[in-house]
Amino acid sequence: MAFLEFKNVRIAGLAAGVPKNTVKNEGDVVQSKNYDAAAFVETTGIYQRRISDTLTTSDLCFGAAKRLLYDLNWNKSNVDALIFVSLSPDYMQPATAGILQDRLGLSKECYAEDIALGCSGWVYGLSNVVSLISSGNIKKALLLAGDAKFRAKHPIDPLCGFAGTATALEYLEGAESIRFHTGTDGSGFDAIIIPDGGGRNQVSVKSFELEEFEGKMVHRVQSRMKGMDVFSFGITTVPKSLKKLSEYFGIDHMSYDYYILHQANKKMNDAIIKKLKLDESKAPSCLYDYGNTSSASIPLTIVTQLKEKCDHKVTKFLCCGFGIGLSWGTVAFTTDKDFIISDLVELNEDEYDQVYIV
């Protein structure tokens, strides 16, 4: 069973970056015979999103990380590790983590690694960073997570928004434990998938032929999702994971200050909240303004919805990311009075660095 507990690690701060450009889910924003804008907003809870034609995930993560490092007053040379979590890297190769190490001006001896995960990615990335720090050999680290820019131009998708986040962690003797429960069900690998572009199905001319999938015309280098399969997975698996973590570590799952769920859609999250009998005021959402932002959604929710309530405050969080894989990850952690939540960073279309463009 994938229950993990790490001591002597504190979460020092969170930051998030989004494009300034806002797109509203009004009118005929997507060509689909099954799409109705008003019904979509009511069901998903997504009224608008931030998207960009030029900014990548690494641009948004860079903006968030730069702001967080400044707010923490961290010396960049003391950051020993950087993990980048995304399904939209800058290039198929090399790893984007190396690009961000150089762009942020971190040490050339910085541990840098990419993790290819989506909606559960922030929790999985957090477990990786925490495990690196817990031994004490690595003192400070950054977790950069998010998604932006599809691998291929997509029919306008009213669900997904773009965001990049930065989480700063450091070694601290005696810090309260950070606890995880994670899981994977690979039998649902095709519930959310881009069929072509990997080693199994390499890109060909045929990859760009349009075909109908759940009421939309898409090609095989575009993401597709079996909506009902993912919905059923979410409302079944997430409540069990939150309860399992609490039971395993002897914690009352009703005792947390805030419950931060991956921002998939309102209907799904409402069902999870109802199953767990949670106080809705303790389960904030950023769906209305930012949409589904994949691995960025948990820290983005904290940054945009809880800054005034949790900045520089002791707060108990229970968070769960779930989706593509199919995979899920739940984490319980407590922040201290020095915990920093940076202001949201909004980036213009031209806020990228030409040096890293080939």
Coordinates of C-alpha atoms in Angstrom, one line a residue:
M1 CA 0.0 0.0 0.0
A2 CA 1.4 3.4 -1.0
F3 CA 1.2 5.2 2.4
L4 CA 4.1 7.5 2.9
E5 CA 5.2 9.7 5.8
F6 CA 8.1 12.2 5.8
K7 CA 9.4 14.3 8.7
N8 CA 11.6 17.3 8.9
V9 CA 10.3 19.0 5.8
R10 CA 8.3 22.2 5.7
I11 CA 6.3 23.8 2.9
A12 CA 7.7 27.3 2.8
G13 CA 5.4 28.9 0.2
L14 CA 3.2 28.8 -2.8
A15 CA 2.9 30.9 -6.0
A16 CA 1.0 30.6 -9.2
G17 CA 1.3 32.2 -12.7
V18 CA -1.4 32.5 -15.3
P19 CA -1.7 34.3 -18.7
K20 CA -3.4 37.7 -18.5
N21 CA -5.6 36.7 -21.5
T22 CA -9.1 35.6 -20.4
V23 CA -11.6 33.7 -22.5
K24 CA -15.2 33.4 -21.4
N25 CA -17.3 30.3 -22.0
E26 CA -20.1 32.3 -23.7
G27 CA -22.0 31.7 -26.9
D28 CA -20.7 29.3 -29.6
V29 CA -17.1 28.9 -28.3
V30 CA -16.8 25.3 -29.3
Q31 CA -18.1 23.4 -32.4
S32 CA -20.0 20.5 -30.9
K33 CA -23.5 19.3 -31.4
N34 CA -23.7 18.5 -27.7
Y35 CA -22.4 21.9 -26.4
D36 CA -24.6 24.5 -24.8
A37 CA -22.7 27.3 -23.1
A38 CA -25.2 28.0 -20.3
A39 CA -25.6 24.4 -19.4
F40 CA -21.8 23.8 -19.6
V41 CA -21.2 26.6 -17.1
E42 CA -23.9 25.4 -14.8
T43 CA -22.6 21.8 -14.8
T44 CA -18.9 22.4 -14.8
G45 CA -18.8 25.6 -12.8
I46 CA -16.3 27.1 -15.4
Y47 CA -17.3 30.5 -16.6
Q48 CA -13.9 31.7 -17.9
R49 CA -10.3 30.5 -18.2
R50 CA -6.8 31.9 -18.8
I51 CA -5.2 30.8 -22.1
S52 CA -2.3 32.0 -24.3
D53 CA -1.1 31.5 -27.9
T54 CA 2.6 31.9 -26.9
L55 CA 3.2 31.2 -23.2
T56 CA 4.2 27.6 -22.2
T57 CA 3.9 25.9 -18.9
S58 CA 7.6 26.6 -18.2
D59 CA 7.0 30.4 -18.8
L60 CA 4.1 30.4 -16.2
C61 CA 6.1 28.3 -13.7
F62 CA 9.1 30.6 -14.2
G63 CA 7.0 33.6 -13.4
A64 CA 5.6 31.9 -10.3
A65 CA 9.0 30.7 -9.1
K66 CA 10.7 34.0 -9.6
R67 CA 8.1 35.7 -7.5
L68 CA 8.2 33.1 -4.8
L69 CA 12.0 33.1 -4.5
Y70 CA 11.8 36.9 -4.1
D71 CA 9.0 36.8 -1.5
L72 CA 10.9 34.1 0.5
N73 CA 14.2 36.0 0.1
W74 CA 15.9 32.8 -0.9
N75 CA 19.4 32.8 -2.4
K76 CA 19.0 31.0 -5.7
S77 CA 22.4 29.3 -5.3
N78 CA 20.9 27.4 -2.3
V79 CA 18.1 25.7 -4.2
D80 CA 19.4 22.1 -4.4
A81 CA 16.5 20.5 -6.4
L82 CA 13.9 21.4 -9.0
I83 CA 11.2 19.0 -10.1
F84 CA 8.9 20.0 -13.0
V85 CA 5.5 18.2 -13.3
S86 CA 3.6 18.6 -16.6
L87 CA 2.1 16.9 -19.6
S88 CA 3.0 19.9 -21.7
P89 CA 6.8 20.2 -21.6
D90 CA 8.6 22.7 -23.8
Y91 CA 10.1 19.9 -26.0
M92 CA 9.8 16.2 -26.3
Q93 CA 13.5 16.3 -25.3
P94 CA 15.4 17.6 -23.4
A95 CA 13.7 17.7 -20.0
T96 CA 12.1 21.1 -19.2
A97 CA 13.5 21.0 -15.6
G98 CA 16.9 21.7 -17.0
I99 CA 15.7 24.7 -19.0
L100 CA 14.1 26.1 -15.8
Q101 CA 17.2 25.5 -13.8
D102 CA 19.2 27.6 -16.2
R103 CA 16.5 30.3 -16.6
L104 CA 16.1 30.7 -12.9
G105 CA 19.8 31.0 -12.4
L106 CA 20.0 28.0 -10.1
S107 CA 23.3 26.1 -9.4
K108 CA 24.6 23.7 -12.1
E109 CA 24.7 21.1 -9.3
C110 CA 20.9 21.4 -8.8
Y111 CA 19.0 18.1 -9.0
A112 CA 16.6 18.7 -11.9
E113 CA 13.9 16.2 -13.2
D114 CA 10.7 16.1 -15.2
I115 CA 7.6 14.1 -14.1
A116 CA 5.0 13.4 -16.8
L117 CA 1.7 13.5 -14.8
G118 CA -1.5 15.5 -15.0
C119 CA -4.2 16.0 -12.5
S120 CA -2.6 14.0 -9.7
G121 CA 0.8 15.5 -10.5
W122 CA 1.2 18.1 -7.8
V123 CA 0.7 15.5 -5.1
Y124 CA 3.1 13.0 -6.7
G125 CA 5.6 15.7 -7.3
L126 CA 5.3 16.9 -3.7
S127 CA 6.0 13.3 -2.5
N128 CA 9.1 13.2 -4.7
V129 CA 10.5 16.5 -3.4
V130 CA 9.7 15.8 0.2
S131 CA 11.5 12.4 0.0
L132 CA 14.6 14.1 -1.4
I133 CA 14.6 16.7 1.4
S134 CA 13.8 14.5 4.3
S135 CA 17.3 13.0 4.6
G136 CA 18.8 16.4 5.1
N137 CA 21.2 16.2 2.2
I138 CA 19.0 18.6 0.1
K139 CA 18.1 21.7 2.1
K140 CA 15.8 23.7 -0.3
A141 CA 13.8 22.7 -3.4
L142 CA 11.2 23.9 -5.9
L143 CA 8.3 21.9 -7.2
L144 CA 7.0 23.5 -10.5
A145 CA 3.7 22.1 -11.7
G146 CA 1.1 23.0 -14.3
D147 CA -0.1 22.7 -17.9
A148 CA -0.4 25.1 -20.8
K149 CA -0.5 24.9 -24.6
F150 CA -1.8 21.7 -26.0
R151 CA 0.7 19.5 -28.0
A152 CA -1.5 20.2 -31.1
K153 CA -4.0 23.0 -31.8
H154 CA -7.3 22.0 -30.3
P155 CA -10.9 22.8 -31.1
I156 CA -11.6 25.4 -28.5
D157 CA -11.8 23.5 -25.2
P158 CA -14.1 25.2 -22.7
L159 CA -12.8 23.0 -19.9
C160 CA -9.1 23.6 -19.6
G161 CA -7.2 26.7 -18.5
F162 CA -3.5 27.4 -18.4
A163 CA -1.5 27.8 -15.2
G164 CA 1.9 27.2 -13.7
T165 CA 2.7 27.0 -10.0
A166 CA 5.7 27.0 -7.7
T167 CA 6.0 25.3 -4.3
A168 CA 9.0 25.9 -2.1
L169 CA 10.1 23.3 0.4
E170 CA 13.0 23.2 2.8
Y171 CA 14.6 20.9 5.4
L172 CA 13.6 21.8 9.0
E173 CA 14.4 19.6 12.0
G174 CA 11.2 18.8 13.9
A175 CA 8.8 20.0 11.2
E176 CA 5.4 18.3 11.3
S177 CA 5.0 15.2 9.2
I178 CA 3.7 15.3 5.6
R179 CA 1.6 12.2 4.8
F180 CA 0.6 10.7 1.5
H181 CA -1.7 8.1 0.1
T182 CA -1.3 7.4 -3.7
G183 CA -2.6 4.9 -6.2
T184 CA -2.8 4.0 -9.8
D185 CA -5.3 2.0 -12.0
G186 CA -3.6 1.5 -15.3
S187 CA -6.6 -0.4 -16.6
G188 CA -8.1 3.0 -17.3
F189 CA -5.1 4.3 -19.2
D190 CA -7.3 5.3 -22.2
A191 CA -9.8 7.3 -20.2
I192 CA -7.8 10.5 -20.9
I193 CA -5.3 10.0 -23.7
I194 CA -3.5 11.5 -26.7
P195 CA -3.5 8.4 -29.0
D196 CA -0.6 9.4 -31.3
G197 CA 2.7 11.0 -30.8
G198 CA 4.4 8.5 -28.5
G199 CA 6.4 5.4 -29.2
R200 CA 3.3 3.2 -29.6
N201 CA 1.6 5.2 -32.3
Q202 CA 4.1 7.5 -34.0
V203 CA 2.8 10.7 -35.7
S204 CA 1.9 10.3 -39.4
V205 CA -0.3 12.1 -41.9
K206 CA -3.2 10.0 -40.7
S207 CA -2.8 11.3 -37.2
F208 CA -4.3 14.6 -38.3
E209 CA -7.5 13.2 -39.9
L210 CA -10.5 14.3 -37.9
E211 CA -12.8 11.8 -36.3
E212 CA -15.8 12.1 -34.0
F213 CA -15.2 11.4 -30.3
E214 CA -18.0 12.1 -27.8
G215 CA -19.6 14.7 -30.0
K216 CA -16.5 16.6 -31.0
M217 CA -14.3 16.3 -34.1
V218 CA -10.7 15.7 -33.0
H219 CA -7.6 14.2 -34.5
R220 CA -5.2 11.7 -32.8
V221 CA -2.6 14.2 -31.6
Q222 CA -5.3 15.9 -29.5
S223 CA -6.4 14.9 -26.0
R224 CA -9.6 13.0 -25.6
M225 CA -11.5 12.0 -22.5
K226 CA -14.2 9.4 -21.7
G227 CA -16.2 11.8 -19.5
M228 CA -18.4 9.3 -17.7
D229 CA -15.5 6.9 -16.9
V230 CA -13.5 9.8 -15.4
F231 CA -16.5 11.1 -13.4
S232 CA -17.3 7.6 -12.0
F233 CA -13.6 7.2 -11.1
G234 CA -13.4 10.5 -9.3
I235 CA -16.5 10.3 -7.1
T236 CA -15.6 6.7 -6.1
T237 CA -11.9 6.8 -5.6
V238 CA -11.3 10.3 -4.0
P239 CA -13.5 9.9 -0.9
K240 CA -12.0 6.4 -0.3
S241 CA -8.4 7.8 -0.6
L242 CA -9.1 10.7 1.8
K243 CA -10.6 8.3 4.4
K244 CA -7.8 5.7 3.9
L245 CA -5.1 8.3 4.6
S246 CA -6.8 9.5 7.7
E247 CA -7.5 6.0 9.0
Y248 CA -4.0 4.8 8.3
F249 CA -2.4 7.6 10.2
G250 CA -5.0 7.8 12.9
I251 CA -6.3 11.3 11.9
D252 CA -9.9 12.5 11.9
H253 CA -10.6 13.4 8.2
M254 CA -13.1 16.0 9.4
S255 CA -10.6 17.9 11.5
Y256 CA -8.8 19.8 8.7
D257 CA -9.1 23.5 8.1
Y258 CA -9.4 23.1 4.3
Y259 CA -10.0 20.4 1.7
I260 CA -8.4 21.2 -1.6
L261 CA -9.6 18.9 -4.5
H262 CA -8.2 18.9 -8.0
Q263 CA -10.5 21.3 -9.9
A264 CA -12.0 18.8 -12.4
N265 CA -15.5 20.1 -12.6
K266 CA -18.2 21.4 -10.2
K267 CA -20.5 18.5 -10.5
M268 CA -17.8 16.0 -9.7
N269 CA -16.4 17.9 -6.8
D270 CA -19.8 18.6 -5.3
A271 CA -20.5 14.9 -5.3
I272 CA -17.2 14.2 -3.5
I273 CA -17.9 16.9 -0.9
K274 CA -21.3 15.5 -0.4
K275 CA -20.0 11.9 0.0
L276 CA -17.5 13.1 2.7
K277 CA -20.1 15.3 4.4
L278 CA -17.6 18.2 4.3
D279 CA -18.4 21.8 5.0
E280 CA -18.5 23.5 1.6
S281 CA -16.9 26.6 2.9
K282 CA -13.8 24.5 3.7
A283 CA -13.6 23.2 0.1
P284 CA -12.8 26.3 -2.0
S285 CA -12.9 26.2 -5.8
C286 CA -11.2 28.3 -8.5
L287 CA -13.1 26.6 -11.4
Y288 CA -15.3 29.6 -12.2
D289 CA -12.4 31.9 -13.1
Y290 CA -9.6 29.4 -14.2
G291 CA -11.1 26.2 -15.3
N292 CA -9.4 22.8 -15.0
T293 CA -5.7 23.6 -14.8
S294 CA -4.4 20.0 -14.4
S295 CA -1.5 19.6 -11.9
A296 CA -1.6 23.4 -11.1
S297 CA -5.2 23.3 -9.7
I298 CA -4.5 22.5 -6.0
P299 CA -1.8 25.2 -5.4
L300 CA -3.7 27.6 -7.7
T301 CA -6.8 27.2 -5.6
I302 CA -4.8 28.0 -2.4
V303 CA -3.2 31.0 -4.0
T304 CA -6.3 32.5 -5.5
Q305 CA -8.9 31.6 -2.8
L306 CA -7.1 31.4 0.5
K307 CA -4.2 33.9 0.5
E308 CA -6.0 36.2 3.0
K309 CA -7.0 33.3 5.3
C310 CA -3.8 31.2 5.2
D311 CA -0.8 33.5 4.5
H312 CA 1.5 33.4 7.5
K313 CA -0.9 31.2 9.4
V314 CA -0.9 27.7 10.8
T315 CA -3.3 25.8 8.6
K316 CA -4.2 22.1 8.2
F317 CA -4.7 21.0 4.6
L318 CA -6.0 17.8 3.1
C319 CA -5.6 17.7 -0.7
C320 CA -6.3 15.2 -3.4
G321 CA -5.3 15.2 -7.1
F322 CA -6.9 12.7 -9.4
G323 CA -7.4 11.9 -13.1
I324 CA -5.2 10.9 -16.0
G325 CA -3.5 7.5 -15.6
L326 CA -5.9 6.7 -14.0
S327 CA -4.1 7.9 -10.8
W328 CA -4.7 9.7 -7.6
G329 CA -2.7 11.2 -4.7
T330 CA -3.9 12.5 -1.3
V331 CA -1.6 14.5 1.0
A332 CA -2.1 15.9 4.5
F333 CA 0.2 18.7 5.7
T334 CA 0.2 21.7 8.1
T335 CA 1.7 25.0 7.3
D336 CA 3.4 27.2 10.0
K337 CA 3.2 30.9 10.8
D338 CA 6.0 31.7 8.3
F339 CA 4.2 30.1 5.4
I340 CA 4.1 32.5 2.4
I341 CA 1.4 32.7 -0.3
S342 CA 2.5 35.0 -3.1
D343 CA 0.2 37.2 -5.0
L344 CA -1.0 35.7 -8.3
V345 CA 1.4 36.4 -11.2
E346 CA -0.3 37.4 -14.4
L347 CA 1.9 37.2 -17.5
N348 CA 1.7 39.0 -20.9
E349 CA 1.9 37.1 -24.2
D350 CA 5.6 38.2 -24.7
E351 CA 6.9 37.2 -21.2
Y352 CA 9.1 34.3 -22.4
D353 CA 12.8 34.1 -23.1
Q354 CA 14.0 33.8 -26.8
V355 CA 17.1 32.1 -25.6
Y356 CA 15.2 28.9 -25.0
I357 CA 13.4 28.8 -28.3
V358 CA 14.8 26.7 -31.2

